[in-house]
Each structure stands twice: as structure tokens, then as C-alpha cells.
Amino acid sequence: MATAAIGGSHLVASTQAGSLFGWQLFWLIIVVNVLKYPFFRFGMEYTLATKQSLVEGYKQKGPGYFYSFIALNIVAAIVNTAGVLLLTASLLHYALPVTISVTLLCWIILAVCLLILLLGHFKALDNVSKIIMVLLTVTTVAALVVAINNGLMAPVDYVGPSPYELAMLGFMVALMGWMPAPIEISAISSLWLKEKQQQQVITKQQGLFDFNLGYWLTAALALVFFSLGVLVQYGHVQAVQLGGVAFAKQLIDMYALTMGEWARPLVSGIAFLCMFGTTLTVLDGYARTLNESHKLLPVKQSKHSLNMWLLLQALSGMAIILFFKSALGPMLTFAMTLAFVTTPVFAWLNFSLVRSEPSIVHSPLIRTLSWLGLVYLVGFALVFLVWKFT
């Protein structure tokens, strides 16, 4: 489920990085995924060891961390819901043989998602979404193989922009914010694991195996999307779009240009179904973290509070699409940037939670990666803040 939640992040961030700068940021995709790994892993380890969610851990750590998480989570839930919903509707708009407005498709998709979640049929659909994700992965890898065989499509004398100029710092920070996912995804995964623990016994080995498989497959898929962006879109006159119908068209065009026109309807359908699963996962995951936070507040809670949060989140995301549709690209950039700037705080918090749990022992490699990751995240965030406000 966690992998599905970050599918949209890779579609946008990885493809855009490759299409704009060629191979120059390939190393950054690898480094960010490696250095963020311990802090996502800590969320799973904490829940496996304590049977508590990360949200409960944040509450125990102190009100400042807890309320900061709630504020960040509300913003992320609304903006990310709007982002994945609009991208899903755009893919469907592109795939349908008849023209239906993207806004109407957003309403239809949102209604179907809410119906599935409110009726409790998400688990059955989750199994189907995993199969769809596998199909998209196989198709994308096949497209990459063909693209490698065709070679770089950019003109031989093309010289692309450099990402290492100071003006590009904002783009790099936004890219790292959603690579491989916003840090609050660790809390969502923690809640899903806690619920699963209540239904069956999950050993530490089983839990970490599932997490590692999903995490590194997702990281590998990011590199695949990045490489496709380089091989197919790098050097084109038209820059890759951040979201909406234009991005959906460019995404499907990547496959059609490499695999042939016959692949266009197939990939359109698979990509839509994949993003539909992502929309379901984002709605379910963020609503659960908001509801869990509500439970820990000293206020009365209704037995239907999860459904109330789900509806409020869905309608707020739709409001963003209705009133700020033309500015959704900048809003997604803002969400990605916010995700990176706040990552050091919650990375350290996840680290401190597992360090305070005596049953969790880490290898020297994980400890080294953790400290390197903290230095990198804090250092880069400080550089960005100084650049932004001076």
C-alpha cells in the first residue's frame, strides 16, 4: 500500500528531472533514496516493536512535535489529494474516446473512491491495485529497454541547462521532497502496519522484508521513470509539465514514442488504474493519520470520525482543484518543497523514537546511514532556507 501511495510522486518528480537535465541528477535520485531509507524504516521498526503507531510516538515525544505533525499532515493531505486526483482525472480524460471535462471526471472519480472506502471494500481493491502496479512496472521497464535500444532522442549538439546553478536549488529541493515520498508516508505506513498487526501476527523479519521490497522496488522504478525522461523527452522544445492534462499526454507519449502507437491505449488504461489506486491510497492513508491524531487530542470523538475526516479531506482537495486549478503546478511545488524542509525534523524524531526503544538494535551500517542522512537533510534544508530568504 505504501508503494501505491508514492506512485504519483515518481511519475511527476522523476520524469521531470530526467527530461529537464538529462543524466545530471541520476546520482541525486540514488543518494536521496539511500539516505532517506533509515527514517522510513524506523517507522516500521517502531510499530513492529511497540505495536504503536508513529503518531502515538510523536504524541509521547512532546506536544510541539505532535502539533507540528498535525499541521503538516493537514496541508499535505489536502494538496496531495488534489494533485493525485487531478492527475488521475487527466489520465482518464486522455484515455476516453469521448470528451468529458477534467473537473467532472474529478467529481466522478472522487465519488467512486469514497463509495469504495466508505463501504469498506478497499482491501479487495488493494490486491487488484498491486497487480496493476506490477503491469505498469513491467510496461515501463519494457519501454525503457526499447528506449535504450533506440538511443538518446535529444539532438547531438543539444546542451541542456545545468541543475547546479543557484537558481535551480528550489527545483532540487522540490525533487528531494517527494523522493521517494513525503516523510509523513512513514506515519501512514505505520498505521497500516498497526492495523494489520491486530488481525495477524507479523514478525520483525516479515515486516522488514515487506517494507524493504516495496521501498527498493519503488526506488528502482524512480530510476526507470527518470531514465525514460532522459531518453525520450530530454532535448525537446516543449518542457515537461508538472501536472494536469499536459503531463498526462506527455507521459503516455513517452511510451508511444518508444513502443509504438499500439501501446498508447494499453498504457493509458494501466496508468489510469495505477493512479486510481494511488488516489484511493492517499485518501485512505491521510484520513487515517488525521483520525489517529484526533483520537490523541483531548476532545470528544465520534465513532464515525474516520469517515468524517475522509469526507472533509476529499472535499477540501476538490475545493483546491475548483478554485486554484490554474495554480496547481506551483501548489505541488510548494508541497514538495515543504515536504523536504520538514523532513529533517521528522527524520530525527523517527530516529529518536527507535533509539529510545531498547528492543531495537541497528547494525553499524544503518547507524552510519542515519547520521549521514541527518547531516545531509539538515545541511541542505538550511542552505535552501538561507537562499530563499536572503
Short mmCIF file of C-alpha atoms in Angstrom, two decimals:
data_model
loop_
_atom_site.label_atom_id
_atom_site.label_comp_id
_atom_site.label_asym_id
_atom_site.label_seq_id
_atom_site.Cartn_x
_atom_site.Cartn_y
_atom_site.Cartn_z
CA MET A 1 0.00 0.00 0.00
CA ALA A 2 2.85 2.37 0.76
CA THR A 3 4.27 1.78 -2.70
CA ALA A 4 0.98 2.78 -4.29
CA ALA A 5 0.91 5.95 -2.25
CA ILE A 6 4.09 7.22 -3.79
CA GLY A 7 3.45 6.20 -7.40
CA GLY A 8 2.30 9.70 -8.26
CA SER A 9 5.39 11.24 -6.67
CA HIS A 10 7.68 9.31 -9.02
CA LEU A 11 5.57 9.94 -12.09
CA VAL A 12 5.92 13.67 -11.57
CA ALA A 13 9.30 14.20 -9.90
CA SER A 14 11.48 11.56 -11.59
CA THR A 15 10.25 12.10 -15.14
CA GLN A 16 10.57 15.86 -14.85
CA ALA A 17 14.13 15.69 -13.51
CA GLY A 18 15.30 13.45 -16.34
CA SER A 19 13.53 15.39 -19.07
CA LEU A 20 14.92 18.74 -17.94
CA PHE A 21 18.52 17.92 -17.03
CA GLY A 22 19.37 14.63 -18.69
CA TRP A 23 21.59 12.29 -16.68
CA GLN A 24 22.95 15.05 -14.44
CA LEU A 25 20.69 14.23 -11.46
CA PHE A 26 20.81 10.43 -11.72
CA TRP A 27 23.18 10.32 -8.74
CA LEU A 28 20.84 12.51 -6.69
CA ILE A 29 17.92 10.09 -7.10
CA ILE A 30 20.12 7.29 -5.75
CA VAL A 31 21.60 9.32 -2.87
CA VAL A 32 18.25 10.67 -1.68
CA ASN A 33 16.63 7.23 -1.67
CA VAL A 34 19.57 5.72 0.22
CA LEU A 35 19.90 8.48 2.82
CA LYS A 36 16.14 8.68 3.48
CA TYR A 37 15.84 4.90 3.82
CA PRO A 38 16.61 4.61 7.56
CA PHE A 39 13.94 7.13 8.55
CA PHE A 40 11.17 5.32 6.68
CA ARG A 41 12.45 2.01 8.06
CA PHE A 42 12.33 3.38 11.61
CA GLY A 43 8.59 3.89 11.34
CA MET A 44 8.05 0.22 10.56
CA GLU A 45 10.51 -0.90 13.24
CA TYR A 46 8.86 1.25 15.90
CA THR A 47 5.41 -0.22 15.21
CA LEU A 48 6.73 -3.78 14.95
CA ALA A 49 8.44 -3.41 18.34
CA THR A 50 5.84 -1.41 20.28
CA LYS A 51 2.58 -2.12 18.39
CA GLN A 52 2.06 1.64 18.48
CA SER A 53 1.83 3.96 15.52
CA LEU A 54 4.34 6.73 14.86
CA VAL A 55 1.59 9.24 15.54
CA GLU A 56 1.33 7.87 19.10
CA GLY A 57 5.10 8.11 19.35
CA TYR A 58 5.04 11.76 18.28
CA LYS A 59 2.43 12.48 20.95
CA GLN A 60 4.58 10.86 23.64
CA LYS A 61 7.64 12.77 22.46
CA GLY A 62 6.08 16.15 23.12
CA PRO A 63 3.22 18.49 22.12
CA GLY A 64 5.44 20.61 19.86
CA TYR A 65 6.29 17.67 17.60
CA PHE A 66 2.76 16.31 17.74
CA TYR A 67 1.01 19.55 16.76
CA SER A 68 3.65 20.28 14.10
CA PHE A 69 2.90 16.89 12.58
CA ILE A 70 -0.84 17.59 12.60
CA ALA A 71 -0.37 20.96 10.85
CA LEU A 72 1.96 19.48 8.20
CA ASN A 73 -0.31 16.50 7.72
CA ILE A 74 -3.40 18.63 7.10
CA VAL A 75 -1.63 20.68 4.42
CA ALA A 76 -0.12 17.58 2.80
CA ALA A 77 -3.42 15.69 2.86
CA ILE A 78 -5.31 18.45 1.05
CA VAL A 79 -2.67 19.35 -1.55
CA ASN A 80 -1.65 15.75 -2.30
CA THR A 81 -5.29 14.69 -2.60
CA ALA A 82 -5.86 17.47 -5.13
CA GLY A 83 -2.67 16.55 -7.02
CA VAL A 84 -3.28 12.81 -7.41
CA LEU A 85 -6.99 13.31 -8.11
CA LEU A 86 -6.29 15.80 -10.91
CA LEU A 87 -3.59 13.59 -12.43
CA THR A 88 -5.92 10.55 -12.31
CA ALA A 89 -8.72 12.51 -13.97
CA SER A 90 -6.29 13.85 -16.58
CA LEU A 91 -5.16 10.33 -17.49
CA LEU A 92 -8.78 9.21 -17.79
CA HIS A 93 -9.61 12.30 -19.87
CA TYR A 94 -6.77 11.41 -22.22
CA ALA A 95 -7.75 7.71 -22.42
CA LEU A 96 -11.51 8.14 -23.03
CA PRO A 97 -12.78 8.14 -26.64
CA VAL A 98 -15.27 10.89 -25.75
CA THR A 99 -14.51 14.32 -24.33
CA ILE A 100 -15.55 14.86 -20.72
CA SER A 101 -14.28 17.80 -18.69
CA VAL A 102 -11.48 17.04 -16.25
CA THR A 103 -13.43 18.71 -13.44
CA LEU A 104 -16.42 16.41 -13.96
CA LEU A 105 -14.11 13.41 -14.10
CA CYS A 106 -12.58 14.53 -10.78
CA TRP A 107 -16.06 14.51 -9.21
CA ILE A 108 -16.84 11.06 -10.65
CA ILE A 109 -13.51 9.53 -9.55
CA LEU A 110 -13.82 11.08 -6.10
CA ALA A 111 -17.36 9.74 -5.70
CA VAL A 112 -16.29 6.22 -6.72
CA CYS A 113 -13.30 6.31 -4.35
CA LEU A 114 -15.43 7.49 -1.44
CA LEU A 115 -18.02 4.82 -2.15
CA ILE A 116 -15.36 2.11 -2.12
CA LEU A 117 -13.75 3.36 1.09
CA LEU A 118 -16.98 4.09 2.97
CA LEU A 119 -18.34 0.64 2.11
CA GLY A 120 -15.11 -0.96 3.28
CA HIS A 121 -14.13 -2.61 0.00
CA PHE A 122 -10.64 -1.11 -0.12
CA LYS A 123 -8.81 -4.31 0.89
CA ALA A 124 -10.18 -6.27 -2.06
CA LEU A 125 -9.32 -3.47 -4.45
CA ASP A 126 -5.85 -3.12 -2.95
CA ASN A 127 -4.96 -6.60 -4.21
CA VAL A 128 -6.09 -5.58 -7.69
CA SER A 129 -4.11 -2.32 -7.49
CA LYS A 130 -0.94 -4.28 -6.71
CA ILE A 131 -1.45 -6.31 -9.89
CA ILE A 132 -1.97 -3.07 -11.83
CA MET A 133 1.22 -1.64 -10.32
CA VAL A 134 3.10 -4.74 -11.50
CA LEU A 135 1.67 -4.30 -15.01
CA LEU A 136 2.75 -0.66 -15.08
CA THR A 137 6.22 -1.63 -13.85
CA VAL A 138 6.62 -4.35 -16.50
CA THR A 139 5.37 -2.00 -19.23
CA THR A 140 7.68 0.79 -18.07
CA VAL A 141 10.73 -1.47 -17.93
CA ALA A 142 9.88 -2.78 -21.41
CA ALA A 143 9.61 0.81 -22.66
CA LEU A 144 12.99 1.59 -21.10
CA VAL A 145 14.62 -1.38 -22.84
CA VAL A 146 13.26 -0.18 -26.20
CA ALA A 147 14.32 3.42 -25.43
CA ILE A 148 17.88 2.28 -24.60
CA ASN A 149 17.98 0.37 -27.89
CA ASN A 150 16.77 3.46 -29.78
CA GLY A 151 19.29 5.70 -28.04
CA LEU A 152 19.03 9.27 -26.82
CA MET A 153 16.44 11.25 -28.81
CA ALA A 154 17.94 14.66 -28.00
CA PRO A 155 19.84 16.37 -30.86
CA VAL A 156 23.56 15.55 -30.89
CA ASP A 157 24.55 19.19 -30.34
CA TYR A 158 21.92 19.84 -27.65
CA VAL A 159 23.28 21.37 -24.44
CA GLY A 160 20.73 21.28 -21.64
CA PRO A 161 20.53 23.55 -18.59
CA SER A 162 22.61 22.82 -15.52
CA PRO A 163 20.81 21.89 -12.27
CA TYR A 164 23.82 23.10 -10.26
CA GLU A 165 23.14 26.79 -10.66
CA LEU A 166 21.83 28.59 -7.59
CA ALA A 167 18.57 29.35 -9.37
CA MET A 168 17.89 25.61 -9.65
CA LEU A 169 18.16 25.00 -5.89
CA GLY A 170 14.40 25.27 -5.47
CA PHE A 171 13.82 22.57 -8.10
CA MET A 172 16.32 20.21 -6.49
CA VAL A 173 14.74 20.69 -3.06
CA ALA A 174 11.27 20.02 -4.50
CA LEU A 175 12.58 16.89 -6.21
CA MET A 176 14.11 15.58 -2.98
CA GLY A 177 10.94 16.35 -1.02
CA TRP A 178 8.96 13.70 -2.92
CA MET A 179 11.81 11.24 -3.34
CA PRO A 180 10.82 8.55 -2.57
CA ALA A 181 7.86 10.11 -0.71
CA PRO A 182 6.94 12.82 1.78
CA ILE A 183 8.15 11.87 5.26
CA GLU A 184 4.57 11.64 6.61
CA ILE A 185 4.15 8.49 4.49
CA SER A 186 6.17 6.74 7.22
CA ALA A 187 3.35 7.54 9.68
CA ILE A 188 0.73 6.28 7.22
CA SER A 189 2.64 3.01 6.71
CA SER A 190 2.98 2.71 10.47
CA LEU A 191 -0.80 2.96 10.92
CA TRP A 192 -1.48 0.37 8.22
CA LEU A 193 1.01 -1.98 9.89
CA LYS A 194 -0.61 -1.44 13.30
CA GLU A 195 -4.00 -2.36 11.88
CA LYS A 196 -2.54 -5.43 10.18
CA GLN A 197 -0.93 -6.49 13.47
CA GLN A 198 -4.38 -6.55 15.06
CA GLN A 199 -5.50 -9.11 12.50
CA GLN A 200 -2.45 -11.39 12.33
CA VAL A 201 0.96 -12.00 13.85
CA ILE A 202 3.71 -10.21 11.93
CA THR A 203 7.30 -10.91 12.86
CA LYS A 204 10.05 -8.33 12.57
CA GLN A 205 11.59 -10.30 9.72
CA GLN A 206 8.29 -10.41 7.80
CA GLY A 207 7.55 -6.73 8.37
CA LEU A 208 11.00 -5.55 7.33
CA PHE A 209 11.08 -7.86 4.31
CA ASP A 210 7.80 -6.42 3.00
CA PHE A 211 9.00 -2.87 3.69
CA ASN A 212 12.40 -3.36 2.05
CA LEU A 213 10.87 -4.99 -1.02
CA GLY A 214 8.39 -2.15 -1.51
CA TYR A 215 10.91 0.60 -0.77
CA TRP A 216 13.70 -0.54 -3.06
CA LEU A 217 11.36 -1.55 -5.89
CA THR A 218 9.89 1.93 -5.72
CA ALA A 219 13.37 3.48 -5.73
CA ALA A 220 14.26 1.37 -8.77
CA LEU A 221 11.05 2.46 -10.50
CA ALA A 222 12.03 6.09 -9.86
CA LEU A 223 15.27 5.49 -11.76
CA VAL A 224 13.32 3.84 -14.59
CA PHE A 225 10.97 6.83 -14.95
CA PHE A 226 13.96 9.17 -14.70
CA SER A 227 15.78 7.28 -17.45
CA LEU A 228 12.73 7.35 -19.70
CA GLY A 229 12.53 11.10 -19.20
CA VAL A 230 16.16 11.41 -20.29
CA LEU A 231 15.97 9.11 -23.30
CA VAL A 232 12.62 10.24 -24.69
CA GLN A 233 11.88 13.80 -23.52
CA TYR A 234 15.28 15.40 -22.86
CA GLY A 235 16.11 17.98 -25.50
CA HIS A 236 12.53 18.57 -26.64
CA VAL A 237 11.41 22.13 -27.22
CA GLN A 238 8.35 21.68 -25.03
CA ALA A 239 9.30 21.32 -21.37
CA VAL A 240 7.64 18.59 -19.33
CA GLN A 241 4.61 19.78 -17.41
CA LEU A 242 4.22 19.33 -13.65
CA GLY A 243 0.62 18.16 -13.66
CA GLY A 244 -2.72 18.09 -15.42
CA VAL A 245 -3.75 17.00 -18.91
CA ALA A 246 -0.50 18.22 -20.49
CA PHE A 247 1.56 15.99 -18.19
CA ALA A 248 -0.76 13.02 -18.81
CA LYS A 249 -0.32 13.44 -22.57
CA GLN A 250 3.45 13.73 -22.31
CA LEU A 251 3.62 10.69 -20.04
CA ILE A 252 1.69 8.47 -22.46
CA ASP A 253 3.62 9.92 -25.41
CA MET A 254 6.82 8.57 -23.83
CA TYR A 255 5.53 5.02 -24.18
CA ALA A 256 4.04 5.54 -27.64
CA LEU A 257 7.32 7.02 -28.93
CA THR A 258 9.32 4.04 -27.70
CA MET A 259 6.93 1.06 -28.03
CA GLY A 260 4.73 2.22 -30.89
CA GLU A 261 1.23 3.69 -31.22
CA TRP A 262 -0.33 0.30 -30.40
CA ALA A 263 0.81 0.78 -26.79
CA ARG A 264 -0.96 4.13 -26.30
CA PRO A 265 -4.44 2.83 -25.28
CA LEU A 266 -2.95 -0.02 -23.23
CA VAL A 267 -0.61 2.21 -21.25
CA SER A 268 -3.30 4.89 -20.87
CA GLY A 269 -5.57 2.36 -19.19
CA ILE A 270 -2.85 0.88 -16.98
CA ALA A 271 -1.56 4.31 -15.94
CA PHE A 272 -5.08 5.45 -15.07
CA LEU A 273 -5.80 2.35 -13.00
CA CYS A 274 -2.46 2.75 -11.21
CA MET A 275 -3.21 6.37 -10.34
CA PHE A 276 -6.77 5.43 -9.35
CA GLY A 277 -5.25 3.03 -6.81
CA THR A 278 -2.91 5.80 -5.69
CA THR A 279 -5.87 8.16 -5.18
CA LEU A 280 -7.62 5.55 -3.06
CA THR A 281 -4.48 5.01 -1.01
CA VAL A 282 -3.86 8.73 -0.46
CA LEU A 283 -7.46 9.27 0.64
CA ASP A 284 -7.40 6.30 2.99
CA GLY A 285 -3.90 6.88 4.39
CA TYR A 286 -4.10 10.58 5.19
CA ALA A 287 -7.62 10.22 6.62
CA ARG A 288 -6.33 7.55 8.99
CA THR A 289 -3.44 9.70 10.23
CA LEU A 290 -5.78 12.67 10.73
CA ASN A 291 -8.21 10.43 12.60
CA GLU A 292 -5.42 8.94 14.73
CA SER A 293 -4.25 12.45 15.63
CA HIS A 294 -7.83 13.36 16.53
CA LYS A 295 -8.02 10.34 18.84
CA LEU A 296 -5.00 11.56 20.78
CA LEU A 297 -6.37 15.07 21.28
CA PRO A 298 -8.27 15.89 24.49
CA VAL A 299 -11.55 16.31 22.61
CA LYS A 300 -14.61 14.15 22.17
CA GLN A 301 -14.57 11.90 19.12
CA SER A 302 -17.48 10.41 17.20
CA LYS A 303 -17.47 6.75 16.23
CA HIS A 304 -17.77 7.96 12.63
CA SER A 305 -14.81 10.31 12.88
CA LEU A 306 -12.73 8.40 10.30
CA ASN A 307 -15.48 8.81 7.70
CA MET A 308 -15.83 12.47 8.65
CA TRP A 309 -12.10 13.09 8.12
CA LEU A 310 -12.25 11.17 4.83
CA LEU A 311 -15.11 13.34 3.53
CA LEU A 312 -13.51 16.57 4.78
CA GLN A 313 -10.19 15.71 3.16
CA ALA A 314 -11.85 14.73 -0.12
CA LEU A 315 -13.96 17.89 -0.33
CA SER A 316 -11.01 20.11 0.63
CA GLY A 317 -8.88 18.54 -2.12
CA MET A 318 -11.71 19.05 -4.60
CA ALA A 319 -12.04 22.68 -3.49
CA ILE A 320 -8.36 23.19 -4.34
CA ILE A 321 -8.99 21.84 -7.84
CA LEU A 322 -12.09 24.01 -8.34
CA PHE A 323 -10.68 27.30 -7.10
CA PHE A 324 -6.95 27.01 -7.78
CA LYS A 325 -6.77 24.71 -10.78
CA SER A 326 -4.58 27.06 -12.79
CA ALA A 327 -2.11 27.26 -9.91
CA LEU A 328 -1.93 23.55 -9.13
CA GLY A 329 1.61 23.25 -10.54
CA PRO A 330 3.03 25.87 -8.13
CA MET A 331 1.00 24.32 -5.32
CA LEU A 332 2.53 20.91 -5.97
CA THR A 333 5.96 22.51 -5.99
CA PHE A 334 5.11 24.14 -2.66
CA ALA A 335 4.01 20.77 -1.23
CA MET A 336 7.20 19.07 -2.45
CA THR A 337 9.36 21.86 -1.02
CA LEU A 338 7.52 21.81 2.31
CA ALA A 339 7.99 18.05 2.43
CA PHE A 340 11.77 18.44 2.16
CA VAL A 341 12.14 21.35 4.58
CA THR A 342 10.21 19.49 7.28
CA THR A 343 11.89 16.14 6.61
CA PRO A 344 14.87 16.74 8.98
CA VAL A 345 12.53 17.31 11.94
CA PHE A 346 10.53 14.14 11.45
CA ALA A 347 13.57 12.14 10.34
CA TRP A 348 15.25 12.98 13.65
CA LEU A 349 12.01 12.27 15.51
CA ASN A 350 11.67 8.81 13.94
CA PHE A 351 15.35 8.19 14.76
CA SER A 352 14.94 9.28 18.38
CA LEU A 353 11.86 7.06 18.83
CA VAL A 354 13.66 3.88 17.79
CA ARG A 355 16.76 4.83 19.78
CA SER A 356 14.61 5.07 22.91
CA GLU A 357 13.24 1.57 22.34
CA PRO A 358 15.73 -0.94 23.86
CA SER A 359 14.42 -3.87 21.80
CA ILE A 360 15.50 -2.20 18.54
CA VAL A 361 19.17 -2.72 17.71
CA HIS A 362 20.72 -1.43 14.50
CA SER A 363 23.75 -2.50 12.53
CA PRO A 364 26.71 -0.11 12.15
CA LEU A 365 25.65 0.44 8.53
CA ILE A 366 22.15 1.65 9.49
CA ARG A 367 23.56 3.88 12.26
CA THR A 368 26.09 5.39 9.85
CA LEU A 369 23.43 5.98 7.18
CA SER A 370 21.20 7.59 9.81
CA TRP A 371 23.78 10.15 10.90
CA LEU A 372 24.87 10.83 7.31
CA GLY A 373 21.23 11.26 6.35
CA LEU A 374 20.57 13.71 9.18
CA VAL A 375 23.63 15.80 8.30
CA TYR A 376 22.63 15.85 4.64
CA LEU A 377 18.96 16.68 5.29
CA VAL A 378 19.65 19.39 7.86
CA GLY A 379 22.50 20.91 5.85
CA PHE A 380 20.59 21.05 2.57
CA ALA A 381 17.46 22.43 4.26
CA LEU A 382 19.47 25.21 5.93
CA VAL A 383 21.18 26.13 2.66
CA PHE A 384 17.81 26.31 0.95
CA LEU A 385 16.23 28.46 3.69
CA VAL A 386 19.17 30.88 3.66
CA TRP A 387 18.96 31.10 -0.16
CA LYS A 388 15.19 31.56 -0.09
CA PHE A 389 15.03 34.32 2.49
CA THR A 390 18.17 36.36 1.72
#
